[in-house]
């Protein structure tokens, strides 16, 4: 369900036209023209992938960046790829999503008390944005987005890149906690004071195919996220 009205919708609308990172713009558009053979009949979005969720969310799920043939094709983060199947399947089991599938921007998916976004909003080559691209994207899009999510209490970071991004975005004091699966950290002083960071291995196929991340592990992290959003620290 697309956002209608409000400052978050306005921000997403601006985001969709962003061309600040020349390398990523070139890559996202090249992929959109070349396509994967199995999607050759589809029109790729080829622009920054939009977030999805509940503007009143207490839980924010933070990924790395859209996949070349996932979010870069469908226009919505974690939509149309295996990572998204895993994530939204888990969010559905946890009661955050109205359906387990996330296949296209118009598929009727709606989230309650949860917002799903990413550190970098354009698909990067080899899933590796540069530090400059990350900083450009977070300063223009992620930080304003997080500021508008006024009810947030927990940032669930999928993978070490998201974890490091969250620590930077909230200017967490040093020494900073290391990323790990199910690691949790409450931010002290700074712009994120009182927020919980929660780590999970990323839902990428590298982790889910190998058994490094199981459904039970992801379900447990989401259960803990629910407890933390309810004030059970
Ligand atoms: S990665 Fe972010 S800042 Fe860079 S072009 Fe895409 S949306 Fe804009």
mmCIF file of C-alpha atoms and ligand atoms in Angstrom:
data_model
loop_
_atom_site.group_PDB
_atom_site.id
_atom_site.type_symbol
_atom_site.label_atom_id
_atom_site.label_comp_id
_atom_site.label_asym_id
_atom_site.label_seq_id
_atom_site.Cartn_x
_atom_site.Cartn_y
_atom_site.Cartn_z
ATOM 1 C CA UNK A 1 0.000 0.000 0.000
ATOM 2 C CA UNK A 2 1.712 3.255 -1.050
ATOM 3 C CA UNK A 3 1.962 6.118 1.380
ATOM 4 C CA UNK A 4 -0.551 8.833 0.653
ATOM 5 C CA UNK A 5 0.060 12.354 1.860
ATOM 6 C CA UNK A 6 2.177 13.560 4.732
ATOM 7 C CA UNK A 7 5.849 14.431 5.004
ATOM 8 C CA UNK A 8 7.099 10.866 4.590
ATOM 9 C CA UNK A 9 5.235 10.541 1.302
ATOM 10 C CA UNK A 10 6.632 13.895 0.185
ATOM 11 C CA UNK A 11 10.153 12.756 1.073
ATOM 12 C CA UNK A 12 9.712 9.540 -0.906
ATOM 13 C CA UNK A 13 8.466 11.507 -3.862
ATOM 14 C CA UNK A 14 11.608 13.669 -3.813
ATOM 15 C CA UNK A 15 13.808 10.625 -3.309
ATOM 16 C CA UNK A 16 12.484 8.976 -6.457
ATOM 17 C CA UNK A 17 14.110 11.726 -8.534
ATOM 18 C CA UNK A 18 17.513 11.690 -6.816
ATOM 19 C CA UNK A 19 20.586 11.515 -9.089
ATOM 20 C CA UNK A 20 23.318 12.588 -6.667
ATOM 21 C CA UNK A 21 25.620 9.573 -7.043
ATOM 22 C CA UNK A 22 26.841 9.372 -10.629
ATOM 23 C CA UNK A 23 28.210 5.832 -10.342
ATOM 24 C CA UNK A 24 25.005 4.447 -8.835
ATOM 25 C CA UNK A 25 22.748 6.292 -11.248
ATOM 26 C CA UNK A 26 24.720 4.826 -14.156
ATOM 27 C CA UNK A 27 24.552 1.327 -12.682
ATOM 28 C CA UNK A 28 20.860 1.345 -11.772
ATOM 29 C CA UNK A 29 19.978 2.570 -15.260
ATOM 30 C CA UNK A 30 22.287 0.113 -17.014
ATOM 31 C CA UNK A 31 20.715 -2.783 -15.104
ATOM 32 C CA UNK A 32 17.260 -1.470 -15.952
ATOM 33 C CA UNK A 33 18.071 -1.575 -19.650
ATOM 34 C CA UNK A 34 20.004 -4.836 -19.753
ATOM 35 C CA UNK A 35 17.635 -6.700 -17.370
ATOM 36 C CA UNK A 36 17.822 -10.285 -16.202
ATOM 37 C CA UNK A 37 16.537 -12.704 -18.820
ATOM 38 C CA UNK A 38 13.687 -13.901 -16.610
ATOM 39 C CA UNK A 39 12.376 -10.325 -16.278
ATOM 40 C CA UNK A 40 12.965 -9.181 -19.862
ATOM 41 C CA UNK A 41 9.270 -8.407 -20.417
ATOM 42 C CA UNK A 42 9.137 -6.105 -17.393
ATOM 43 C CA UNK A 43 9.788 -2.380 -17.223
ATOM 44 C CA UNK A 44 12.400 -1.850 -14.525
ATOM 45 C CA UNK A 45 11.996 1.041 -12.110
ATOM 46 C CA UNK A 46 15.704 1.933 -12.398
ATOM 47 C CA UNK A 47 15.518 4.667 -9.729
ATOM 48 C CA UNK A 48 15.950 4.880 -5.941
ATOM 49 C CA UNK A 49 13.909 2.214 -4.180
ATOM 50 C CA UNK A 50 11.178 3.511 -1.915
ATOM 51 C CA UNK A 51 10.630 2.461 1.669
ATOM 52 C CA UNK A 52 7.446 0.836 2.893
ATOM 53 C CA UNK A 53 5.724 0.944 6.228
ATOM 54 C CA UNK A 54 3.684 2.545 8.916
ATOM 55 C CA UNK A 55 4.506 6.209 9.636
ATOM 56 C CA UNK A 56 3.735 5.463 13.302
ATOM 57 C CA UNK A 57 6.191 2.543 13.383
ATOM 58 C CA UNK A 58 8.092 1.744 16.546
ATOM 59 C CA UNK A 59 10.255 -0.774 14.671
ATOM 60 C CA UNK A 60 12.493 0.343 11.802
ATOM 61 C CA UNK A 61 14.155 -2.381 9.728
ATOM 62 C CA UNK A 62 17.324 -1.103 8.072
ATOM 63 C CA UNK A 63 18.902 -2.947 5.145
ATOM 64 C CA UNK A 64 21.939 -2.213 3.013
ATOM 65 C CA UNK A 65 20.656 -1.235 -0.453
ATOM 66 C CA UNK A 66 18.162 -2.474 -3.046
ATOM 67 C CA UNK A 67 19.015 -5.471 -5.184
ATOM 68 C CA UNK A 68 19.697 -4.854 -8.869
ATOM 69 C CA UNK A 69 16.828 -7.088 -9.996
ATOM 70 C CA UNK A 70 14.729 -6.698 -6.831
ATOM 71 C CA UNK A 71 14.063 -3.191 -5.550
ATOM 72 C CA UNK A 72 15.705 -1.656 -8.593
ATOM 73 C CA UNK A 73 13.186 -3.529 -10.742
ATOM 74 C CA UNK A 74 10.029 -3.153 -8.654
ATOM 75 C CA UNK A 75 10.685 0.258 -7.092
ATOM 76 C CA UNK A 76 10.227 -0.889 -3.509
ATOM 77 C CA UNK A 77 12.905 -1.982 -1.095
ATOM 78 C CA UNK A 78 13.198 -5.757 -0.484
ATOM 79 C CA UNK A 79 10.543 -6.399 -3.115
ATOM 80 C CA UNK A 80 10.818 -8.970 -5.861
ATOM 81 C CA UNK A 81 13.819 -10.923 -4.613
ATOM 82 C CA UNK A 82 14.680 -13.796 -2.291
ATOM 83 C CA UNK A 83 15.883 -11.521 0.484
ATOM 84 C CA UNK A 84 12.488 -9.860 0.540
ATOM 85 C CA UNK A 85 10.730 -13.231 0.606
ATOM 86 C CA UNK A 86 12.634 -14.004 3.775
ATOM 87 C CA UNK A 87 12.167 -10.655 5.414
ATOM 88 C CA UNK A 88 8.487 -10.154 4.708
ATOM 89 C CA UNK A 89 7.725 -13.793 5.470
ATOM 90 C CA UNK A 90 9.208 -13.216 8.917
ATOM 91 C CA UNK A 91 7.433 -9.872 9.361
ATOM 92 C CA UNK A 92 4.161 -11.602 8.496
ATOM 93 C CA UNK A 93 4.774 -14.391 11.014
ATOM 94 C CA UNK A 94 5.583 -11.749 13.621
ATOM 95 C CA UNK A 95 2.345 -9.867 12.943
ATOM 96 C CA UNK A 96 3.921 -6.804 11.330
ATOM 97 C CA UNK A 97 2.829 -7.531 7.739
ATOM 98 C CA UNK A 98 -0.586 -8.327 6.297
ATOM 99 C CA UNK A 99 0.846 -10.871 3.839
ATOM 100 C CA UNK A 100 4.067 -12.873 3.483
ATOM 101 C CA UNK A 101 4.716 -11.917 -0.139
ATOM 102 C CA UNK A 102 6.404 -8.804 -1.463
ATOM 103 C CA UNK A 103 6.471 -9.119 -5.221
ATOM 104 C CA UNK A 104 5.604 -5.703 -6.651
ATOM 105 C CA UNK A 105 4.886 -2.162 -5.535
ATOM 106 C CA UNK A 106 1.168 -2.719 -6.101
ATOM 107 C CA UNK A 107 0.826 -6.073 -4.364
ATOM 108 C CA UNK A 108 -1.251 -4.815 -1.412
ATOM 109 C CA UNK A 109 1.475 -5.294 1.189
ATOM 110 C CA UNK A 110 0.915 -3.182 4.306
ATOM 111 C CA UNK A 111 2.898 -3.031 7.524
ATOM 112 C CA UNK A 112 1.735 -2.140 11.005
ATOM 113 C CA UNK A 113 4.133 -0.693 13.583
ATOM 114 C CA UNK A 114 7.063 -1.340 11.238
ATOM 115 C CA UNK A 115 8.969 0.615 8.598
ATOM 116 C CA UNK A 116 11.389 -1.032 6.169
ATOM 117 C CA UNK A 117 14.140 1.034 4.586
ATOM 118 C CA UNK A 118 17.811 0.894 3.593
ATOM 119 C CA UNK A 119 21.023 2.796 4.176
ATOM 120 C CA UNK A 120 21.574 3.396 0.447
ATOM 121 C CA UNK A 121 18.618 3.666 -1.870
ATOM 122 C CA UNK A 122 20.104 2.832 -5.269
ATOM 123 C CA UNK A 123 21.366 -0.592 -6.229
ATOM 124 C CA UNK A 124 25.177 -0.589 -6.054
ATOM 125 C CA UNK A 125 27.487 -2.744 -8.190
ATOM 126 C CA UNK A 126 28.380 -5.922 -6.256
ATOM 127 C CA UNK A 127 26.150 -4.679 -3.407
ATOM 128 C CA UNK A 128 28.987 -2.405 -2.310
ATOM 129 C CA UNK A 129 28.332 1.305 -2.039
ATOM 130 C CA UNK A 130 31.345 3.495 -1.367
ATOM 131 C CA UNK A 131 31.595 5.374 1.930
ATOM 132 C CA UNK A 132 30.925 8.619 0.044
ATOM 133 C CA UNK A 133 27.782 7.182 -1.555
ATOM 134 C CA UNK A 134 26.599 5.929 1.814
ATOM 135 C CA UNK A 135 27.157 9.293 3.449
ATOM 136 C CA UNK A 136 25.484 11.200 0.621
ATOM 137 C CA UNK A 137 22.434 8.961 0.746
ATOM 138 C CA UNK A 138 22.070 8.853 4.515
ATOM 139 C CA UNK A 139 22.410 12.607 4.894
ATOM 140 C CA UNK A 140 19.831 13.389 2.209
ATOM 141 C CA UNK A 141 17.357 10.566 2.749
ATOM 142 C CA UNK A 142 17.827 8.228 5.695
ATOM 143 C CA UNK A 143 18.370 10.856 8.371
ATOM 144 C CA UNK A 144 15.351 12.964 7.347
ATOM 145 C CA UNK A 145 13.279 9.791 7.074
ATOM 146 C CA UNK A 146 14.254 8.654 10.560
ATOM 147 C CA UNK A 147 13.511 12.107 11.940
ATOM 148 C CA UNK A 148 9.981 11.843 10.559
ATOM 149 C CA UNK A 149 9.479 8.424 12.152
ATOM 150 C CA UNK A 150 8.855 9.974 15.523
ATOM 151 C CA UNK A 151 7.560 6.821 17.256
ATOM 152 C CA UNK A 152 10.666 4.711 16.492
ATOM 153 C CA UNK A 153 12.182 2.808 19.385
ATOM 154 C CA UNK A 154 14.148 0.003 17.741
ATOM 155 C CA UNK A 155 16.352 -0.031 14.653
ATOM 156 C CA UNK A 156 16.771 -3.600 13.469
ATOM 157 C CA UNK A 157 19.976 -3.596 11.444
ATOM 158 C CA UNK A 158 20.240 -6.319 8.817
ATOM 159 C CA UNK A 159 23.963 -6.943 8.518
ATOM 160 C CA UNK A 160 27.108 -5.141 9.543
ATOM 161 C CA UNK A 161 26.779 -2.360 6.964
ATOM 162 C CA UNK A 162 23.383 -1.327 8.342
ATOM 163 C CA UNK A 163 24.717 -1.584 11.895
ATOM 164 C CA UNK A 164 27.655 0.702 11.150
ATOM 165 C CA UNK A 165 25.388 3.084 9.277
ATOM 166 C CA UNK A 166 23.023 3.340 12.236
ATOM 167 C CA UNK A 167 25.919 4.025 14.615
ATOM 168 C CA UNK A 168 27.156 6.809 12.325
ATOM 169 C CA UNK A 169 23.726 8.283 11.698
ATOM 170 C CA UNK A 170 23.039 8.519 15.421
ATOM 171 C CA UNK A 171 26.600 9.621 16.150
ATOM 172 C CA UNK A 172 26.957 6.898 18.766
ATOM 173 C CA UNK A 173 29.721 7.537 21.288
ATOM 174 C CA UNK A 174 32.904 5.467 21.126
ATOM 175 C CA UNK A 175 33.787 2.743 21.807
ATOM 176 C CA UNK A 176 31.067 1.502 19.537
ATOM 177 C CA UNK A 177 29.530 -1.951 19.910
ATOM 178 C CA UNK A 178 30.447 -4.560 17.332
ATOM 179 C CA UNK A 179 27.861 -6.050 15.047
ATOM 180 C CA UNK A 180 26.612 -9.565 15.656
ATOM 181 C CA UNK A 181 23.436 -11.542 15.308
ATOM 182 C CA UNK A 182 21.013 -10.724 18.129
ATOM 183 C CA UNK A 183 23.389 -8.130 19.568
ATOM 184 C CA UNK A 184 21.461 -5.281 21.136
ATOM 185 C CA UNK A 185 22.658 -1.879 22.196
ATOM 186 C CA UNK A 186 20.849 1.052 23.725
ATOM 187 C CA UNK A 187 22.108 4.394 22.462
ATOM 188 C CA UNK A 188 23.127 6.819 25.161
ATOM 189 C CA UNK A 189 23.962 10.430 24.492
ATOM 190 C CA UNK A 190 23.384 11.907 21.052
ATOM 191 C CA UNK A 191 20.541 12.222 18.568
ATOM 192 C CA UNK A 192 19.436 8.605 19.051
ATOM 193 C CA UNK A 193 19.459 8.649 22.847
ATOM 194 C CA UNK A 194 17.229 5.909 24.226
ATOM 195 C CA UNK A 195 16.856 4.063 20.916
ATOM 196 C CA UNK A 196 17.713 0.389 20.716
ATOM 197 C CA UNK A 197 19.889 -0.993 17.962
ATOM 198 C CA UNK A 198 19.321 -4.655 17.315
ATOM 199 C CA UNK A 199 21.500 -6.694 14.965
ATOM 200 C CA UNK A 200 20.559 -9.558 12.688
ATOM 201 C CA UNK A 201 22.465 -11.366 10.016
ATOM 202 C CA UNK A 202 21.292 -10.038 6.675
ATOM 203 C CA UNK A 203 18.509 -11.919 4.891
ATOM 204 C CA UNK A 204 20.673 -12.331 1.780
ATOM 205 C CA UNK A 205 20.896 -15.710 0.114
ATOM 206 C CA UNK A 206 24.538 -15.941 1.215
ATOM 207 C CA UNK A 207 23.202 -16.330 4.743
ATOM 208 C CA UNK A 208 19.836 -18.013 4.214
ATOM 209 C CA UNK A 209 21.027 -20.647 1.727
ATOM 210 C CA UNK A 210 23.939 -21.603 3.909
ATOM 211 C CA UNK A 211 21.944 -21.835 7.128
ATOM 212 C CA UNK A 212 23.895 -19.032 8.762
ATOM 213 C CA UNK A 213 20.536 -17.334 9.237
ATOM 214 C CA UNK A 214 17.553 -19.601 9.841
ATOM 215 C CA UNK A 215 13.881 -18.685 10.024
ATOM 216 C CA UNK A 216 13.948 -19.473 13.724
ATOM 217 C CA UNK A 217 16.845 -17.061 14.267
ATOM 218 C CA UNK A 218 15.078 -14.276 12.414
ATOM 219 C CA UNK A 219 11.795 -14.957 14.203
ATOM 220 C CA UNK A 220 13.590 -14.761 17.548
ATOM 221 C CA UNK A 221 15.145 -11.401 16.676
ATOM 222 C CA UNK A 222 11.772 -10.026 15.627
ATOM 223 C CA UNK A 223 10.291 -11.313 18.864
ATOM 224 C CA UNK A 224 12.974 -9.445 20.766
ATOM 225 C CA UNK A 225 12.319 -6.340 18.679
ATOM 226 C CA UNK A 226 8.672 -6.511 19.668
ATOM 227 C CA UNK A 227 9.635 -6.728 23.354
ATOM 228 C CA UNK A 228 11.956 -3.745 23.047
ATOM 229 C CA UNK A 229 9.369 -1.617 21.262
ATOM 230 C CA UNK A 230 7.002 -2.391 24.113
ATOM 231 C CA UNK A 231 9.504 -1.119 26.627
ATOM 232 C CA UNK A 232 10.809 -4.463 27.871
ATOM 233 C CA UNK A 233 14.508 -3.637 27.748
HETATM 234 S S1 LIG B 1 22.193 6.348 -3.610
HETATM 235 FE FE1 LIG B 1 20.883 7.827 -2.544
HETATM 236 S S2 LIG B 1 21.907 9.835 -2.766
HETATM 237 FE FE2 LIG B 1 22.806 8.415 -4.292
HETATM 238 S S3 LIG B 1 21.602 8.742 -6.168
HETATM 239 FE FE3 LIG B 1 20.652 7.045 -5.070
HETATM 240 S S4 LIG B 1 19.063 7.981 -3.782
HETATM 241 FE FE4 LIG B 1 20.441 9.614 -4.447
#
